[in-house]
Short mmCIF file of C-alpha atoms and ligand atoms in Angstrom, two decimals:
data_model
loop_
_atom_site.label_atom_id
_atom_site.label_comp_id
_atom_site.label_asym_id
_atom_site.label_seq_id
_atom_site.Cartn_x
_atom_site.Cartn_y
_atom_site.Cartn_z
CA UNK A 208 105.97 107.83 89.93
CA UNK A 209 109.07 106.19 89.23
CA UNK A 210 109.65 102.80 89.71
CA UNK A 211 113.32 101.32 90.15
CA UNK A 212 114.01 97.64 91.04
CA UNK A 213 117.09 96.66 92.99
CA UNK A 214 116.40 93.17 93.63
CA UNK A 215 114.48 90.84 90.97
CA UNK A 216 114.96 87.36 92.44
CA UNK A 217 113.26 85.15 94.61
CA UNK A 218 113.68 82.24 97.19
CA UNK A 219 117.88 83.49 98.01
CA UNK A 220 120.49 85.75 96.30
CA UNK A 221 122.45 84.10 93.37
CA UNK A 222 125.10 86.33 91.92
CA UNK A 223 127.26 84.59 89.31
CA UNK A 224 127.77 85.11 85.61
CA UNK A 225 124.58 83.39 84.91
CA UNK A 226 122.96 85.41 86.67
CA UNK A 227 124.69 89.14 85.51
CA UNK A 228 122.62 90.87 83.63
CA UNK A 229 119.08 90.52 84.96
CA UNK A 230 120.89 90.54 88.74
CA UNK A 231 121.14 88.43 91.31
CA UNK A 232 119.65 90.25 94.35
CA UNK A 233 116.85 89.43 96.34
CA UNK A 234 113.47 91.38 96.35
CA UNK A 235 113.41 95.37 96.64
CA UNK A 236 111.68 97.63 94.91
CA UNK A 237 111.98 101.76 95.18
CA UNK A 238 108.96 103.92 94.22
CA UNK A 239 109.71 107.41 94.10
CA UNK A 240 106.58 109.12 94.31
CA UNK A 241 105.41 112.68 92.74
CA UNK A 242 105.36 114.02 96.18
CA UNK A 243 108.58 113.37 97.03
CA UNK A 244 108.30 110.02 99.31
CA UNK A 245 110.01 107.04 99.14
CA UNK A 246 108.36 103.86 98.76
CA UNK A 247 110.20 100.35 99.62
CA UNK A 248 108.57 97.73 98.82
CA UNK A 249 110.53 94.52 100.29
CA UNK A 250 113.72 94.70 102.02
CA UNK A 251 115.87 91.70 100.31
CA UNK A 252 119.52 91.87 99.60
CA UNK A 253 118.89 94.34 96.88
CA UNK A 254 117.90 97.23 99.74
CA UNK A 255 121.72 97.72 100.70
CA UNK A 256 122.43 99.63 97.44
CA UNK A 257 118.85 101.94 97.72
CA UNK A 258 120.24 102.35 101.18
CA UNK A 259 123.33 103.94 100.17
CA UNK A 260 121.70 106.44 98.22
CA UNK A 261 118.74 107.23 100.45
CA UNK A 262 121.64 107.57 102.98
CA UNK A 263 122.03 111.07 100.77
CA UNK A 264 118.75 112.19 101.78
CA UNK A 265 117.05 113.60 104.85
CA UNK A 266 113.69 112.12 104.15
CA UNK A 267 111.14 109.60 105.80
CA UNK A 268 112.22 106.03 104.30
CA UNK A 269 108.67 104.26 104.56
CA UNK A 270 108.99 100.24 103.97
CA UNK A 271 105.99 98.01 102.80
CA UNK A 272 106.88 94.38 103.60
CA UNK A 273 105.12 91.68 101.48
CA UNK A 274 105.90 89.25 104.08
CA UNK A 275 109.12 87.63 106.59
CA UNK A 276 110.68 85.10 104.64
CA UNK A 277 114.42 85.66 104.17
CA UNK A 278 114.50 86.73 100.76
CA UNK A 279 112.28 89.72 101.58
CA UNK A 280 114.02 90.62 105.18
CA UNK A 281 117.74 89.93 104.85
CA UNK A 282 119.03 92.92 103.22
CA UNK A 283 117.51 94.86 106.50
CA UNK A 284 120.61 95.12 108.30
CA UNK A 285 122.82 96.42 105.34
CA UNK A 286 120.20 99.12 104.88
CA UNK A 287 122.21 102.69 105.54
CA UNK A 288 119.52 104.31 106.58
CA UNK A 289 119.08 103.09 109.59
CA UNK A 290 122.47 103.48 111.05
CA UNK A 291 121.77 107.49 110.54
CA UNK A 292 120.92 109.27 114.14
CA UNK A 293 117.17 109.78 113.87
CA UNK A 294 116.29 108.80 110.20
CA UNK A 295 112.72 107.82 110.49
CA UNK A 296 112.24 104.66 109.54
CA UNK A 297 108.18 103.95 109.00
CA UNK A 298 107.94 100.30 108.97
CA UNK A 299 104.03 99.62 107.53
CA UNK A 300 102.87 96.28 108.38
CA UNK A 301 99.06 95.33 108.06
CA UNK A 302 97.35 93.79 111.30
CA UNK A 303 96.63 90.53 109.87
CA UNK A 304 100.56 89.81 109.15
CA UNK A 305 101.14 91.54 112.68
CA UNK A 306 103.65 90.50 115.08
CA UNK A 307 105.46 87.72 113.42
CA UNK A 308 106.48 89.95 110.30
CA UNK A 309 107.82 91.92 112.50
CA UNK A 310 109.34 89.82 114.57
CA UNK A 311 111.17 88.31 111.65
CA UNK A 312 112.63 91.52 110.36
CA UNK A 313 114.13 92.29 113.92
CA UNK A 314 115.13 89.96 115.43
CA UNK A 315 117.55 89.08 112.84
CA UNK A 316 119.61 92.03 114.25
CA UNK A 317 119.83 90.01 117.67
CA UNK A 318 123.41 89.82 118.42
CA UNK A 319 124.11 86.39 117.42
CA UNK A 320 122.52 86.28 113.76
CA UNK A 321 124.25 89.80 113.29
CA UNK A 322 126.36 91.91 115.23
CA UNK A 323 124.30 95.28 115.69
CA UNK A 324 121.14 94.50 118.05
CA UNK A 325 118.16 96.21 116.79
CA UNK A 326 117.79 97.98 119.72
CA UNK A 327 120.95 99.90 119.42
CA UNK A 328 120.09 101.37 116.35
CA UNK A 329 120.43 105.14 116.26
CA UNK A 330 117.63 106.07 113.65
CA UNK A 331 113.68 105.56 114.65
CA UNK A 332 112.63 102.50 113.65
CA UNK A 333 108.69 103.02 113.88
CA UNK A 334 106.67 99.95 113.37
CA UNK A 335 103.32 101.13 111.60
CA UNK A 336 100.25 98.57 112.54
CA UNK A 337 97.66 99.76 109.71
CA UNK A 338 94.77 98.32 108.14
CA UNK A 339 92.06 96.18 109.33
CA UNK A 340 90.22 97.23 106.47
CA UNK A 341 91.87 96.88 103.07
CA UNK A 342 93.48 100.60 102.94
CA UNK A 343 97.03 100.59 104.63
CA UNK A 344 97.81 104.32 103.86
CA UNK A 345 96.34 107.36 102.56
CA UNK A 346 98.23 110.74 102.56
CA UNK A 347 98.20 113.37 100.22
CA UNK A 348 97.06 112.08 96.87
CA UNK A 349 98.81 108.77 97.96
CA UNK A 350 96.55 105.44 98.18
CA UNK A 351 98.17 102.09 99.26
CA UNK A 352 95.64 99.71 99.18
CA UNK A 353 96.24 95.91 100.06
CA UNK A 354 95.02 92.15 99.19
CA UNK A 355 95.80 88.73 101.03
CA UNK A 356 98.95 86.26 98.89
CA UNK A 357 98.29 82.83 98.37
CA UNK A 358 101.63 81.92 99.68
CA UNK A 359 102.16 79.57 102.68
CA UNK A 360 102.55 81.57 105.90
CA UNK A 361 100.46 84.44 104.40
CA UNK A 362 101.75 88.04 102.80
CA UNK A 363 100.30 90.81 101.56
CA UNK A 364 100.17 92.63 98.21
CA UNK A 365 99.98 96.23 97.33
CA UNK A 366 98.00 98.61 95.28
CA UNK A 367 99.80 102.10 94.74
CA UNK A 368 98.02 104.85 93.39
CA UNK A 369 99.46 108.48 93.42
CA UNK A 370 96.84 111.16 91.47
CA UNK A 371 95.18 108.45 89.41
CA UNK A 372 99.01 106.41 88.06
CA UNK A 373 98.93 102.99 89.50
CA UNK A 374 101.41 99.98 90.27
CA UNK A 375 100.79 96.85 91.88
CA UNK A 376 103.12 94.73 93.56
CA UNK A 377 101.80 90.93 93.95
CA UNK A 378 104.99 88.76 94.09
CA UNK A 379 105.10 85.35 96.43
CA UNK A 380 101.60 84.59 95.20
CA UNK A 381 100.01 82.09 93.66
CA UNK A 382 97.01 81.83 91.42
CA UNK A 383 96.18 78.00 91.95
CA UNK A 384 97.07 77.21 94.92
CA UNK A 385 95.97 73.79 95.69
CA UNK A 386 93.76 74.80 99.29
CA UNK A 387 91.23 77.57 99.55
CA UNK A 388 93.15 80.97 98.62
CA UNK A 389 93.37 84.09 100.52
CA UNK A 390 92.12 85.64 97.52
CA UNK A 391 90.41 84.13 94.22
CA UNK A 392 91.43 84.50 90.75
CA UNK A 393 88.77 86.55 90.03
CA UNK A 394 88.97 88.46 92.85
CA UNK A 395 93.10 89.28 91.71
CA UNK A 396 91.52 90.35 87.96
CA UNK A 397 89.20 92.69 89.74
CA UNK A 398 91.77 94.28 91.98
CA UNK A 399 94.27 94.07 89.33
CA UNK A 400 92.39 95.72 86.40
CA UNK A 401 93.59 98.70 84.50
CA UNK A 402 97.08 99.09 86.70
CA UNK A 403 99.63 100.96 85.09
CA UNK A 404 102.12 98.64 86.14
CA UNK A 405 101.64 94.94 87.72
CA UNK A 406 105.03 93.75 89.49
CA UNK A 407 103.99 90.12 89.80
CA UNK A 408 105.59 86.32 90.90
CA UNK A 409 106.86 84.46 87.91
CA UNK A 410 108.63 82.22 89.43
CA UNK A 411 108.04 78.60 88.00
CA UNK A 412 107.48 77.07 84.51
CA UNK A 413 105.46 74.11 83.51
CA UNK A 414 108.66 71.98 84.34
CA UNK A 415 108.90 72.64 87.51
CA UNK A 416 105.05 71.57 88.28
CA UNK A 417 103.35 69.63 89.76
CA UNK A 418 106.20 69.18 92.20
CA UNK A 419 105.95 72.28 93.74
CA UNK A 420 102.49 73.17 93.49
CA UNK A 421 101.15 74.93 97.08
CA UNK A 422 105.11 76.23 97.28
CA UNK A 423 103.08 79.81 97.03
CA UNK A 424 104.53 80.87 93.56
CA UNK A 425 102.67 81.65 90.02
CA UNK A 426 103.55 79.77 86.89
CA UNK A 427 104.84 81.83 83.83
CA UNK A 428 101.83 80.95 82.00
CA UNK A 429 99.00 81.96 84.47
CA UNK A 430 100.53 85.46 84.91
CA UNK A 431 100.31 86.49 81.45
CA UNK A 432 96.90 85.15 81.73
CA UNK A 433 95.94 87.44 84.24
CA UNK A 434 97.75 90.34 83.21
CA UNK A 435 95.35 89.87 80.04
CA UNK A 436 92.50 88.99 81.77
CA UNK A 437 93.09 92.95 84.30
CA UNK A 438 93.96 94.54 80.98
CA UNK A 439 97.20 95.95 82.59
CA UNK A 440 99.66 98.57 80.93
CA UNK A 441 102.80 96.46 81.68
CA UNK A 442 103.38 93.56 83.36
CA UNK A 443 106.86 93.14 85.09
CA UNK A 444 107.95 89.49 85.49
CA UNK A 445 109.06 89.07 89.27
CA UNK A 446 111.06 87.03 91.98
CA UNK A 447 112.79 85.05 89.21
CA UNK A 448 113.55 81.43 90.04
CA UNK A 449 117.19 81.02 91.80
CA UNK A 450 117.98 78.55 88.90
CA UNK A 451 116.78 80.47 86.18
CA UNK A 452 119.80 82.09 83.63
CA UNK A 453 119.73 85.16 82.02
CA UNK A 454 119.63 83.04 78.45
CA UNK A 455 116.35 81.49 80.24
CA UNK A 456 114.81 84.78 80.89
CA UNK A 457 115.48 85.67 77.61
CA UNK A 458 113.68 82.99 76.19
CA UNK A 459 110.41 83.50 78.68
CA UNK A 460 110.34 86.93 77.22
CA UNK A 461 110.17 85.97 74.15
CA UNK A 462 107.33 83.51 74.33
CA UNK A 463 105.51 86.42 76.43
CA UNK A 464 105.80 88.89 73.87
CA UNK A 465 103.85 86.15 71.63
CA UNK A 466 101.48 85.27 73.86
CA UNK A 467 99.67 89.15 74.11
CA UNK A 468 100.45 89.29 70.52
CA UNK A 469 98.12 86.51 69.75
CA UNK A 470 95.81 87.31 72.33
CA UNK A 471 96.15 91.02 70.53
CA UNK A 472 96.67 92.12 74.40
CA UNK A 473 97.10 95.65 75.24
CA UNK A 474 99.69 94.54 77.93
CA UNK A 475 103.34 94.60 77.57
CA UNK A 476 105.55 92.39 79.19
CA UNK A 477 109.49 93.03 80.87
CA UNK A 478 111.27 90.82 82.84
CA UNK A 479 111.91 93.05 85.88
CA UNK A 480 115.88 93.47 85.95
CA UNK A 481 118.12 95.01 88.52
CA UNK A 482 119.04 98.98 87.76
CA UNK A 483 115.17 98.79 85.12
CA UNK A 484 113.81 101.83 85.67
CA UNK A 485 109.71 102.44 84.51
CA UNK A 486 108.52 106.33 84.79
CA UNK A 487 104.93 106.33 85.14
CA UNK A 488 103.57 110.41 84.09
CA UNK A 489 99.63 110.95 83.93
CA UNK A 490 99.70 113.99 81.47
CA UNK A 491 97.98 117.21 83.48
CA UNK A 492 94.93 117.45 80.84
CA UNK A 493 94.27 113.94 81.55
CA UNK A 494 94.52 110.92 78.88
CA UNK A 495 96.72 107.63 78.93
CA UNK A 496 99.57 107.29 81.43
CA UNK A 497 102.92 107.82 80.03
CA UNK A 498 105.76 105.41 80.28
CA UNK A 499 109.11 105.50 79.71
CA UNK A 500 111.69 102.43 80.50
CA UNK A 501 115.23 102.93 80.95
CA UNK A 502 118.25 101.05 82.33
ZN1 LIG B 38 110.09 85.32 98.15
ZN1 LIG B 39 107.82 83.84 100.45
#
């Protein structure tokens, strides 16, 4: 499994030299998988430059969408893939979200907000309604299993597991939320525990509470927490704040990296980074999951 992220941030896109090195994109994460599919998760501005090199390929492009709000949907149209005469497109959406998710990814590409209609699209754009239960898709040594966000609106996270390597993706969520939550914190550390790789909100710091608590994002602190608490391989710091600077990330890092120290934590923590590449290898006589990290 190999993980590549081409849009870290959250709420809108922010390019700027602030902003350079970790990237300025909105959410999108590619998972190439063992068996040669491609995983989206998210299609924020960060999906235009996956598109252009999916556009080399033949393949199935199957999207996962955590939910409709703009930084998740707008890189959609930009997306190469499907202006390529019958690409399949396999958009998975799970019943609960339904309709309106869908909804909000299309009908951005109505003529007015954009110029190409969505219904003039040459490749086959094949809405996927899946899961009542908590399984979305199974296929081939291939397990996507989901979990309700604590985010306003609703969303949905994502469990991937390909021959026994996981990574979860669990951004827009938050841990505290001030009204009952889709799913409990102890519920999260049970799904959550022993990933490979947790992608997961990080989007605000004490200083930006209590202001914007019930906004439907996870303080700094409460993600290491958990990450701890599910005895994860690696956590990945996601959907940075729009105001947050690459000096400020830097810093975050830094008090992570203490954090599991003192907690003597077998996690490791990243700040996820546009162009950060994990490989995720289960060795074939079985033992830890290898993984190497690369620009
Ligand atoms: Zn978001
Ligand atoms: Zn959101």
């Amino acid at each position: 499994m190999i993980i590549t992220f081409y849009g870290v941030r959250g709420s809108t896109a922010v390019p700027g030299p602030q902003t350079a090195r970790y990237g300025g994109n909105t959410s999108c994460v590619h998972i190439e998988l063992e068996s040669g599919h491609d995983l989206i998760l998210d299609a924020g501005t960060g999906i235009r430059l996956l598109g252009r090199k999916l556009a080399h390929k033949s393949t199935p492009v199957n999207i996962l969408l955590s939910h409709g709000h703009w930084d998740h949907i707008q890189g959609y149209p930009f997306f190469a893939p499907i202006y390529q005469v019958d690409r399949d497109i396999n958009v998975y959406i799970s019943v609960d979200s339904g309709r309106k998710l869908l909804s909000s990814l299309f009908e951005q590409m109505d003529g007015t907000h954009f110029p190409v209609r969505a219904e003039d699209l040459p490749s086959n754009n094949i809405p996927k309604f899946k899961g009542v239960e908590s399984e979305l898709y199974e296929r081939e040594g291939i397990k996507v299993i989901k979990r309700g966000l604590n985010h306003p609106g609703g969303g949905v996270a994502y469990k991937i597991n390909e021959n026994g390597v996981t990574c979860a993706y669990v951004t827009d969520n938050e841990l505290d939320p001030p009204y009952t939550p889709a799913t409990t914190y102890d519920q999260w550390v049970d799904y959550l525990h022993g990933v490979d790789v947790l992608i997961h909100d990080a989007q605000y710091t004490e200083a930006d509470m209590p202001h914007k608590h019930g906004w439907g994002h996870t303080l700094i602190s409460q993600v290491r927490r958990l990450a701890t608490d599910a005895e994860v391989g690696t956590l990945v710091m996601f959907h940075h704040d729009p105001d947050r600077s690459d000096s400020e990330l830097d810093e975050i890092q830094i008090e992570n990296e203490k954090y599991l120290k003192s907690h003597r934590a077998p996690t490791r923590s990243l700040c996820a980074a546009e162009g950060m590449r994990i490989e995720l290898t289960k060795p074939v006589l079985g033992g830890e999951t290898r993984i190497s990290i690369g620009p």
